[in-house]
Short mmCIF file of C-alpha atoms in Angstrom, two decimals:
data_model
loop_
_atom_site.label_atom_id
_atom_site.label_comp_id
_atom_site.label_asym_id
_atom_site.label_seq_id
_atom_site.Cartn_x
_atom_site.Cartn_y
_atom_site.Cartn_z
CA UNK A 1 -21.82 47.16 42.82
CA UNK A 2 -23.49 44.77 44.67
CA UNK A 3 -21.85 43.02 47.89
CA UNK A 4 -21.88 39.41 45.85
CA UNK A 5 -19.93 40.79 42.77
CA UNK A 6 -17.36 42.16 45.20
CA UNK A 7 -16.80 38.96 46.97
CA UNK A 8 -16.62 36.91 43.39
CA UNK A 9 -14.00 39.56 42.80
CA UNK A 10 -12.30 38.70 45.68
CA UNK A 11 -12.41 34.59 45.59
CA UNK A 12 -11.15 35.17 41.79
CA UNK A 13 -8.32 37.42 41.97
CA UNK A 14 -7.39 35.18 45.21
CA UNK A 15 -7.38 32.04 42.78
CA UNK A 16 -5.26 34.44 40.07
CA UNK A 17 -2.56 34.93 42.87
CA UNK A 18 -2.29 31.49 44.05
CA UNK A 19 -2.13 30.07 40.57
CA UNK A 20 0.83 32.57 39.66
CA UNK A 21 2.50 31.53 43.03
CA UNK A 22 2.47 28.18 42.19
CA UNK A 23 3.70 28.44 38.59
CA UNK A 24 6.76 30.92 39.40
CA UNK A 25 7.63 30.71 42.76
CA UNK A 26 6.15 27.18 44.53
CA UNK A 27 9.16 24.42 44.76
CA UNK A 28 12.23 26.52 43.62
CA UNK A 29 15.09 25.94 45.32
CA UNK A 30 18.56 27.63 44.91
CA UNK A 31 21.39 25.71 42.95
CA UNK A 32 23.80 24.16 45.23
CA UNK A 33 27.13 23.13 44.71
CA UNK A 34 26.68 19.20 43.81
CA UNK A 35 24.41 20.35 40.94
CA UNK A 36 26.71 22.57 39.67
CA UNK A 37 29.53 19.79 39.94
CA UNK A 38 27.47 17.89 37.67
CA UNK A 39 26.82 20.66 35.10
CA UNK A 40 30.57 21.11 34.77
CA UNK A 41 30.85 17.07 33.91
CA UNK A 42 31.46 16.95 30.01
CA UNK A 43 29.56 13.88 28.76
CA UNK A 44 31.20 11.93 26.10
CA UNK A 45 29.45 11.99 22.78
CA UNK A 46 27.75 8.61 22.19
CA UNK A 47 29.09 8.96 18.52
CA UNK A 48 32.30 7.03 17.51
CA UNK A 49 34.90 8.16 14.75
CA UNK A 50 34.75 6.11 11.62
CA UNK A 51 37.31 5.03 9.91
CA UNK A 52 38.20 4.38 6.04
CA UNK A 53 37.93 0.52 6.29
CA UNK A 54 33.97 0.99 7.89
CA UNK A 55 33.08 3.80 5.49
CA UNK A 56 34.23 1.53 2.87
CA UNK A 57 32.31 -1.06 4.58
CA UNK A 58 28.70 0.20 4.76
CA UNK A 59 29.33 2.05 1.13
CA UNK A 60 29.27 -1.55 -0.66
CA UNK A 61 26.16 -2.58 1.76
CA UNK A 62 24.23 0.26 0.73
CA UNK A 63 25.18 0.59 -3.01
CA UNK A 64 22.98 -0.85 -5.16
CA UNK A 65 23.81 -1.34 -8.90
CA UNK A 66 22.16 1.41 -10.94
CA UNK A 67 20.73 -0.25 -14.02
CA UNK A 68 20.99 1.83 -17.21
CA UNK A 69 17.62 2.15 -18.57
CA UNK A 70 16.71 4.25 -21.56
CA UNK A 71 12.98 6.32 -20.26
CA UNK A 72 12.21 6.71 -23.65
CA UNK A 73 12.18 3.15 -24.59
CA UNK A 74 8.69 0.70 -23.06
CA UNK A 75 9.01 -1.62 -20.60
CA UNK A 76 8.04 -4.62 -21.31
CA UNK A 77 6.96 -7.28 -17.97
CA UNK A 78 7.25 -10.92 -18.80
CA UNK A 79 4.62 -13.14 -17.13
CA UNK A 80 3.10 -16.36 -17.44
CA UNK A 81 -0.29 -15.65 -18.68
CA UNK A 82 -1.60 -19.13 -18.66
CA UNK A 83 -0.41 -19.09 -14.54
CA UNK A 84 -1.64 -15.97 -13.66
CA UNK A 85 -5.19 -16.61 -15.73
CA UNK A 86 -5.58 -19.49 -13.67
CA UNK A 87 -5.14 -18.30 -10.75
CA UNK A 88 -7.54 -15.85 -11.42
CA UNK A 89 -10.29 -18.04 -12.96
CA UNK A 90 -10.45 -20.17 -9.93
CA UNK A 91 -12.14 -17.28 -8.08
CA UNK A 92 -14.86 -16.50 -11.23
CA UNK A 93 -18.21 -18.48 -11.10
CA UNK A 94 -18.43 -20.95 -13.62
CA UNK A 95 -20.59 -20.76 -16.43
CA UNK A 96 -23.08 -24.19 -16.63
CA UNK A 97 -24.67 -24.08 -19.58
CA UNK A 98 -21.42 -24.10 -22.13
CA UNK A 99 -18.44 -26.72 -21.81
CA UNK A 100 -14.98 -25.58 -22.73
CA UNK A 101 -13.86 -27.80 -25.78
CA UNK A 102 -10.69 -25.47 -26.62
CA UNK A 103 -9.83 -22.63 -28.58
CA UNK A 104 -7.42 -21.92 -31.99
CA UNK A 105 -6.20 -18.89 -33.53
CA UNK A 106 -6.70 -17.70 -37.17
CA UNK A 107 -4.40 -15.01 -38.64
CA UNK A 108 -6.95 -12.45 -37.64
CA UNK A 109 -8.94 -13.54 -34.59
CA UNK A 110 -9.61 -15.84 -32.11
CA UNK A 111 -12.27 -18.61 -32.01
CA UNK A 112 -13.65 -21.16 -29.01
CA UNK A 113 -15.19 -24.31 -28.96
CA UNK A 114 -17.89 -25.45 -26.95
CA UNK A 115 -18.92 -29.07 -26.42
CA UNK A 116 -21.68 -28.39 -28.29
CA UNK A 117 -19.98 -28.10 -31.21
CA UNK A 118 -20.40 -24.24 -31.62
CA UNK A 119 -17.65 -22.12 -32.13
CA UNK A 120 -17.36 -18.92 -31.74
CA UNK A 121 -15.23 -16.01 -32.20
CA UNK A 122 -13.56 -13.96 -29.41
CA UNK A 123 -15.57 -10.79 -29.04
CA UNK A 124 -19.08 -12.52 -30.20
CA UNK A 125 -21.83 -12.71 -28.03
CA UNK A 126 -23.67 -16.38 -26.60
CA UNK A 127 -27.67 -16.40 -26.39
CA UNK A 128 -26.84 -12.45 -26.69
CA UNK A 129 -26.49 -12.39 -22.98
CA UNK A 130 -22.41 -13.91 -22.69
CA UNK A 131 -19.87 -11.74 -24.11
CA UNK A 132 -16.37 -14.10 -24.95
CA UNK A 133 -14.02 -11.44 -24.40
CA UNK A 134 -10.58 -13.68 -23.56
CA UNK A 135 -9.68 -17.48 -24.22
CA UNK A 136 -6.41 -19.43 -23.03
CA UNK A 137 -5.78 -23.25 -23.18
CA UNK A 138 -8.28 -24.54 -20.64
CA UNK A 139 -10.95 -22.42 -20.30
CA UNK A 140 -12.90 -19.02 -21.53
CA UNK A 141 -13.82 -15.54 -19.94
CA UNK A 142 -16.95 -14.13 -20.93
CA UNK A 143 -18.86 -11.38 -19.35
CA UNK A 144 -22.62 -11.39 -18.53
CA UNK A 145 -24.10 -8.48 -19.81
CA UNK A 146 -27.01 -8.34 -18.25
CA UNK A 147 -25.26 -8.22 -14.69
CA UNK A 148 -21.63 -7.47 -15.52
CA UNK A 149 -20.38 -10.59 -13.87
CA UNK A 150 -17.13 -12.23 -15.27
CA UNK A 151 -18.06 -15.64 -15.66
CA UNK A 152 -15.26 -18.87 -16.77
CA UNK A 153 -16.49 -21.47 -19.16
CA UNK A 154 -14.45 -24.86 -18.15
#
């Protein structure tokens, strides 16, 4: 072996035995008698005893009335359609070549009416770009089918 090896031998197993010193033995001192005082000093738990009255108590915060609902029977949401369609159709670009007139209902389908005087079914196309697909009191959806953009016709 040659006389550099040896000495990186040396410097490491030095560095070994200094880093075991300091994890086991470096700043341990023997127990003396005030620390075991305190170890022998019960602490009192932090946890109080609770009574009837404040079981009772917190059992009517926390209970919440279980409402008996058959699982097999739908659910059925009740909204306001004509408030949450507006809401919506103030964020869809209008359309500018139609003007909403206002819409009726047959026994089978829907129809719209346009300023123009054209009505229209729900479902039909306009120009064969403008798909109507919904209509409420003030104003119609239709879809542009060459982009996909909703559109609103006020």
């Amino acid at each position: 072996m040659s006389k550099r090896l040896i000495v990186l031998l040396l410097v490491l197993a030095g560095v070994w035995a200094v880093a075991i010193y300091v994890l086991f033995f470096y700043q341990k001192m023997p127990v003396t008698a005030t620390t075991a005082q305190s170890r022998e000093q019960v602490l009192q738990p932090l946890i109080r005893r609770l009574s009837d009255s404040d079981i009772e108590r917190f059992r009517k915060n926390v209970e919440a009335p279980s409402p008996i609902m058959n699982v097999f029977e739908p659910y059925v949401l009740k909204l306001d359609k004509e408030q949450l369609v507006r809401q919506a159709l103030s964020q869809l670009q209008p359309l500018s070549n139609y003007r909403f007139r206002g819409y009726f209902v047959s026994e089978n389908e829907n129809f719209v009416m346009f300023s123009n005087g054209l009505v229209k079914p729900v479902g039909s196309t306009l120009e064969d770009r403008y798909l109507i697909i919904h209509a409420v009191s003030f104003a119609a959806i239709v879809v542009d089918l060459s982009t996909g953009n909703l559109l609103v016709v006020k």
